[in-house]
Structure formats: structure tokens, C-alpha cells
Amino acid sequence: MEYAIEMRNIIQRFSSKEVLKGIDLKIHSGEIFGLLGPSGAGKTTLIKILTGQLLPSAGSVVILGKSTEDPGRNYRKMGMMMDNLGLYERLSCYDNLKLFARIYKVSGKKVDEVLSRVGLYEDRKCPVLKLSRGMKGRLCLARAVMNEPELLFLDEPANGLDPATSTQIHELIQDERKRGATVFLTTHNMEEADKLCDHIALLDEGRIVEYGEPEEIRRKYNHQNKLQIRLCNGKYIELPSNRTAAEAVKEYLEAEMVETIHSTEPSLETVFLELTGRRFE
């Protein structure tokens, strides 16, 4: 299957407000796709449509070869980690997963396995209400991957987490892609998307304003196209990033004068600012 998700002209209205304004996207099977946008851009609304929690006002969605309106759609092929968590606070980590193992018809042995993967095996008897935010996030991810889904939806999976916990979650996401899953990730963290995603779409006020590989997008908007060289004496040199600078760079390197070399390639946040005229917040 070439595409895990196909969206055609998705429009979503709430009363008189149009939240999504004609979304056309195709997500390749087996990739990590990132939907980036600030709060209120429409990310969570779109993911609710894709996961069957919300019917679009207009447009069509095909997931894993089946329309979202098809009664034969198999939700057991999907895993979801939403921002509202949906955990049972009074139950232990183990009992939370055991409950979902029964729903998914997954072996009980899988519970211990996924708790170990997310680093919660030693805390398996701890009630959810006593867990930190980061631990709850890891438990939600464990629940989402327990049935080895073909398609994994992650809504802001590392939002508000410390760097160490975020790194753990990123490693788990990459492991899921290696297993063969398609990962649909929503985030407002540009660095996270740049690190993880094969393709991204920038969403602003309900519209896709750019789509492509993160590096490809940054190159596309690299208007300066220069090299910045910091010499060992602390001096900065700026040169055009083309063959005319080759001899000068060679001379600096041969003289062992170079401390660092960087391109002026913009960040995804800079690209978003150029496209929309506002910062990514």
C-alpha cells in the first residue's frame, strides 16, 4: 500500500467558524509524518477526524485502504496517543494496560513487554494518579503501541516533558517506524519534527502552507545561501555557498584556522514566520 492515509478537501466547521479549510494530504506507508502548527491551527481537529472521533463537514478520508465511512474499518490496526491521556487514575499502570489488552485481544504477556519498553516495569503496580506527567505520557504511548498497530497517531507526544523523557519517547517512535508502522505526529515543536519526520506539513489557520521533507523545505527558503566560518582567533567570515568560495575555504582549512563552519539554512520556525508573518507559538 503506497499511502496509509489519503485526505481530499477536508473541511471542518463549528457553527460559523471554519477550522479546516480544504486539507489535501497523502501520508506514505511506513513513514513518520509530522503535522506542525501553533495552538489553534487545527491539528487536533484533523487528528480527531482521522481517528473517527469527528465527522468532517466536507471531504473524504481513506485510511489503510478503507474510507472512514466504511463500516468494515478495523480500528485494531490503529494506535492512538491523544493529549487528553484517557487513563484510569485509580488503576495501576499494569491494570490500565491489562484492560486495553483485553479490548485489543492481545496476550497478557504483552503488558510486561511494553511496560519494560517505556521504562515503567518497576512502577507497574503504581496507581496512575501518583505518576508524573512524563510517566503518564510513557504509559499512554505503551497503550498505543501494545497492539502493534499499522498506523500510530500521536498528538503532541512530548509536550511539556523534560529532555530526557522526550528523548525516550522519540526513540520509541523511531522503533515503531522500524517495525513498519506509519506514524502520524502532531506537534508545535519544530526541532522534534526536524529530528523525527520524513515529511512534514505546516498548518496555519486551517490551511496547509507548506509540505515536504524538513531539509528540503529549509533549503527551499535559504535565500541567503551563505557559509559562516568562525576562525580560531574568534573572527567571523561570511562567504557565498557556491564554488567561488572553494579556494578561500581550502586556504583557511589548510592553515588550520577554522573553528566551525555553518550554512545559513533557516530553521523550520523561520520558514513558518516567512510564510505566515507570525512566530510559531
Coordinates of C-alpha atoms in Angstrom, one line a residue:
M1 CA 0.0 0.0 0.0
E2 CA 1.6 3.2 -1.2
Y3 CA -0.4 5.5 1.1
A4 CA -1.5 4.8 4.7
I5 CA -3.7 8.0 4.7
E6 CA -5.3 10.0 1.9
M7 CA -7.2 13.2 2.7
R8 CA -9.2 15.0 0.0
N9 CA -10.5 18.6 0.5
I10 CA -11.2 18.1 4.3
I11 CA -13.3 21.0 5.6
Q12 CA -14.5 21.3 9.2
R13 CA -16.9 23.9 10.5
F14 CA -18.0 24.6 14.1
S15 CA -21.1 26.8 13.8
S16 CA -19.9 29.7 11.6
K17 CA -16.2 29.1 12.2
E18 CA -14.3 27.1 9.6
V19 CA -11.5 25.4 11.4
L20 CA -10.1 23.3 8.5
K21 CA -10.2 24.9 5.0
G22 CA -9.7 22.2 2.4
I23 CA -6.9 19.8 3.5
D24 CA -5.4 17.7 0.8
L25 CA -2.6 15.3 2.1
K26 CA -1.2 11.9 1.4
I27 CA 0.8 10.1 4.0
H28 CA 3.2 7.4 2.8
S29 CA 3.1 3.9 4.4
G30 CA 5.9 3.3 6.8
E31 CA 7.0 6.9 7.4
I32 CA 6.9 9.3 10.3
F33 CA 4.8 12.3 9.2
G34 CA 4.6 15.5 11.2
L35 CA 1.7 18.0 11.2
L36 CA 3.1 21.2 12.6
G37 CA 1.2 24.2 13.6
P38 CA 0.7 26.6 16.6
S39 CA -2.2 26.1 19.1
G40 CA -5.5 26.7 17.4
A41 CA -4.2 25.8 13.9
G42 CA -6.5 22.8 13.6
K43 CA -4.1 19.9 14.3
T44 CA -6.2 18.2 17.0
T45 CA -9.4 18.6 14.9
L46 CA -7.7 16.9 12.0
I47 CA -6.4 14.0 14.0
K48 CA -9.9 13.5 15.5
I49 CA -11.3 13.3 12.0
L50 CA -8.7 10.7 11.0
T51 CA -9.3 8.6 14.1
G52 CA -13.1 8.6 13.7
Q53 CA -13.9 10.8 16.6
L54 CA -15.3 13.5 14.4
L55 CA -17.0 13.6 11.0
P56 CA -15.8 16.2 8.6
S57 CA -18.2 18.8 7.3
A58 CA -16.9 18.0 3.8
G59 CA -14.3 16.0 2.1
S60 CA -13.2 12.3 2.2
V61 CA -10.6 10.3 4.1
V62 CA -9.1 6.9 3.2
I63 CA -7.1 5.1 5.9
L64 CA -5.3 1.8 5.3
G65 CA -7.2 1.4 2.1
K66 CA -10.7 2.0 3.6
S67 CA -12.9 5.0 3.7
T68 CA -13.6 6.4 7.2
E69 CA -17.3 5.9 6.4
D70 CA -16.8 2.2 5.7
P71 CA -18.4 0.1 8.4
G72 CA -15.7 -2.6 7.9
R73 CA -12.9 -0.3 9.0
N74 CA -10.7 -2.0 11.5
Y75 CA -9.7 0.2 14.4
R76 CA -7.5 -2.6 15.9
K77 CA -4.9 -1.7 13.2
M78 CA -4.6 1.8 14.8
G79 CA -2.9 3.1 17.9
M80 CA -3.6 6.5 19.5
M81 CA -2.0 8.7 22.0
M82 CA -4.1 11.8 22.5
D83 CA -3.4 14.9 24.6
N84 CA -6.3 14.1 27.0
L85 CA -4.5 10.9 28.1
G86 CA -7.6 8.8 28.9
L87 CA -6.0 6.8 31.7
Y88 CA -7.8 5.4 34.7
E89 CA -6.3 7.3 37.6
R90 CA -7.1 4.8 40.4
L91 CA -5.8 1.8 38.5
S92 CA -2.1 0.8 38.4
C93 CA 0.0 1.1 35.2
Y94 CA -0.3 -2.7 34.8
D95 CA -4.1 -2.8 35.3
N96 CA -4.6 0.1 32.8
L97 CA -2.7 -1.9 30.1
K98 CA -4.3 -5.2 31.1
L99 CA -7.7 -3.7 30.5
F100 CA -6.8 -2.5 27.0
A101 CA -5.0 -5.8 26.3
R102 CA -8.4 -7.5 26.7
I103 CA -10.1 -5.0 24.4
Y104 CA -7.4 -5.4 21.7
K105 CA -7.4 -9.2 22.3
V106 CA -3.6 -9.0 23.0
S107 CA -1.8 -11.6 25.1
G108 CA -1.3 -10.6 28.7
K109 CA 2.5 -11.1 28.3
K110 CA 2.5 -8.0 26.0
V111 CA 1.7 -5.8 29.1
D112 CA 5.0 -6.6 30.8
E113 CA 6.9 -6.2 27.5
V114 CA 5.6 -2.7 26.7
L115 CA 6.0 -1.5 30.3
S116 CA 9.6 -2.5 30.0
R117 CA 10.0 -0.7 26.7
V118 CA 8.8 2.6 28.1
G119 CA 10.7 2.2 31.4
L120 CA 7.7 1.7 33.6
Y121 CA 8.1 -2.0 34.6
E122 CA 9.4 -1.2 38.1
D123 CA 6.4 1.1 38.6
R124 CA 3.8 -1.3 37.1
K125 CA 1.9 -1.5 40.5
C126 CA 1.9 2.3 41.0
P127 CA -1.6 4.0 40.6
V128 CA -1.7 6.4 37.7
L129 CA -2.7 9.3 40.0
K130 CA 0.8 9.1 41.6
L131 CA 2.7 9.2 38.3
S132 CA 4.5 12.3 37.0
R133 CA 3.4 13.9 33.7
G134 CA 6.3 12.3 31.9
M135 CA 5.4 8.8 33.3
K136 CA 1.8 9.2 32.2
G137 CA 3.0 10.1 28.7
R138 CA 5.1 7.0 28.5
L139 CA 2.2 4.9 29.8
C140 CA -0.1 6.3 27.1
L141 CA 2.5 5.5 24.4
A142 CA 2.8 2.0 25.8
R143 CA -1.0 1.6 25.5
A144 CA -0.9 3.0 21.9
V145 CA 1.8 0.5 20.7
M146 CA 0.6 -2.5 22.6
N147 CA -1.4 -4.0 19.7
E148 CA 1.5 -3.4 17.2
P149 CA -0.6 -1.0 15.1
E150 CA -0.1 -0.4 11.4
L151 CA -0.9 3.2 11.9
L152 CA 0.0 5.2 15.1
F153 CA -1.5 8.6 15.9
L154 CA 0.5 10.7 18.4
D155 CA -0.9 14.1 19.4
E156 CA 1.9 16.2 20.9
P157 CA 3.6 13.1 22.4
A158 CA 6.5 15.1 24.1
N159 CA 4.6 18.3 25.0
G160 CA 5.8 19.7 28.4
L161 CA 8.2 16.8 29.1
D162 CA 11.8 17.1 30.2
P163 CA 14.6 16.5 27.7
A164 CA 15.4 13.0 29.0
T165 CA 11.8 11.8 28.8
S166 CA 11.3 13.4 25.4
T167 CA 14.4 11.5 24.1
Q168 CA 13.0 8.2 25.4
I169 CA 9.7 8.9 23.6
H170 CA 11.5 9.8 20.4
E171 CA 13.4 6.6 20.5
L172 CA 10.2 4.6 20.9
I173 CA 8.6 6.4 17.9
Q174 CA 11.6 5.6 15.8
D175 CA 11.4 1.9 16.9
E176 CA 7.8 1.8 15.8
R177 CA 8.7 3.1 12.3
K178 CA 11.5 0.4 12.1
R179 CA 8.9 -2.2 12.9
G180 CA 6.9 -1.0 9.9
A181 CA 4.3 1.3 11.4
T182 CA 3.2 4.6 9.9
V183 CA 3.4 7.3 12.4
F184 CA 1.2 10.5 12.2
L185 CA 2.6 13.0 14.6
T186 CA 1.2 16.4 15.6
T187 CA 3.5 18.9 17.3
H188 CA 4.3 22.5 17.7
N189 CA 8.0 21.6 18.4
M190 CA 9.9 22.4 15.2
E191 CA 13.1 20.7 16.5
E192 CA 11.2 17.5 17.3
A193 CA 9.7 17.4 13.8
D194 CA 13.1 18.1 12.1
K195 CA 14.7 15.3 14.0
L196 CA 12.0 12.6 13.6
C197 CA 9.9 13.2 10.4
D198 CA 10.3 12.0 6.9
H199 CA 7.8 14.6 5.7
I200 CA 6.0 17.5 7.4
A201 CA 3.1 19.8 6.6
L202 CA 2.9 23.3 8.1
L203 CA -0.6 24.1 9.1
D204 CA -1.8 27.7 9.8
E205 CA -5.4 28.8 10.4
G206 CA -6.8 25.6 8.9
R207 CA -4.7 25.6 5.7
I208 CA -1.5 23.7 4.7
V209 CA 1.0 26.4 3.8
E210 CA 4.0 24.1 3.0
Y211 CA 4.7 20.4 2.6
G212 CA 7.9 18.3 2.1
E213 CA 10.9 16.8 3.7
P214 CA 12.2 19.1 6.5
E215 CA 15.6 19.5 5.0
E216 CA 14.1 20.2 1.5
I217 CA 11.8 22.9 3.0
R218 CA 14.7 24.6 4.8
R219 CA 16.8 24.6 1.6
K220 CA 13.9 26.0 -0.4
Y221 CA 13.8 29.1 1.8
N222 CA 17.5 29.5 2.2
H223 CA 17.6 32.9 0.4
Q224 CA 21.0 33.9 1.8
N225 CA 22.7 30.7 0.8
K226 CA 26.0 31.6 2.6
L227 CA 28.7 29.9 4.7
Q228 CA 29.5 31.3 8.1
I229 CA 33.0 30.5 9.2
R230 CA 34.3 31.1 12.7
L231 CA 38.1 31.3 12.8
C232 CA 40.3 30.2 15.7
N233 CA 41.1 33.8 16.5
G234 CA 37.3 34.5 17.0
K235 CA 36.8 36.3 13.8
Y236 CA 33.7 35.5 11.6
I237 CA 33.9 35.2 7.9
E238 CA 30.9 35.0 5.6
L239 CA 31.2 33.5 2.1
P240 CA 28.7 32.6 -0.7
S241 CA 27.8 28.9 -0.5
N242 CA 29.0 28.0 -4.0
R243 CA 32.1 27.1 -5.9
T244 CA 33.5 30.6 -5.9
A245 CA 34.2 30.2 -2.1
A246 CA 36.0 26.9 -2.5
E247 CA 39.5 28.3 -2.7
A248 CA 39.1 30.6 0.3
V249 CA 37.7 27.7 2.4
K250 CA 40.5 25.5 1.3
E251 CA 43.1 28.1 2.4
Y252 CA 41.5 28.5 5.8
L253 CA 41.4 24.7 6.4
E254 CA 44.9 24.1 5.2
A255 CA 46.1 26.9 7.6
E256 CA 44.2 25.1 10.4
M257 CA 42.4 28.4 11.1
V258 CA 38.8 27.1 11.1
E259 CA 36.9 26.5 14.4
T260 CA 33.4 26.0 12.9
I261 CA 31.6 26.1 9.6
H262 CA 27.8 26.6 9.3
S263 CA 25.4 27.2 6.4
T264 CA 22.8 29.9 6.8
E265 CA 20.0 27.4 6.1
P266 CA 16.9 28.6 8.0
S267 CA 15.1 26.7 10.8
L268 CA 11.5 25.5 10.2
E269 CA 10.4 28.2 12.6
T270 CA 12.0 30.8 10.4
V271 CA 10.2 29.3 7.4
F272 CA 6.9 29.4 9.2
L273 CA 7.5 33.1 10.1
E274 CA 8.2 33.9 6.4
L275 CA 5.1 32.1 5.2
T276 CA 2.6 33.4 7.8
G277 CA 4.2 36.6 9.1
R278 CA 3.9 35.4 12.7
R279 CA 6.0 33.4 15.1
F280 CA 5.4 29.8 15.8
E281 CA 3.9 29.9 19.4

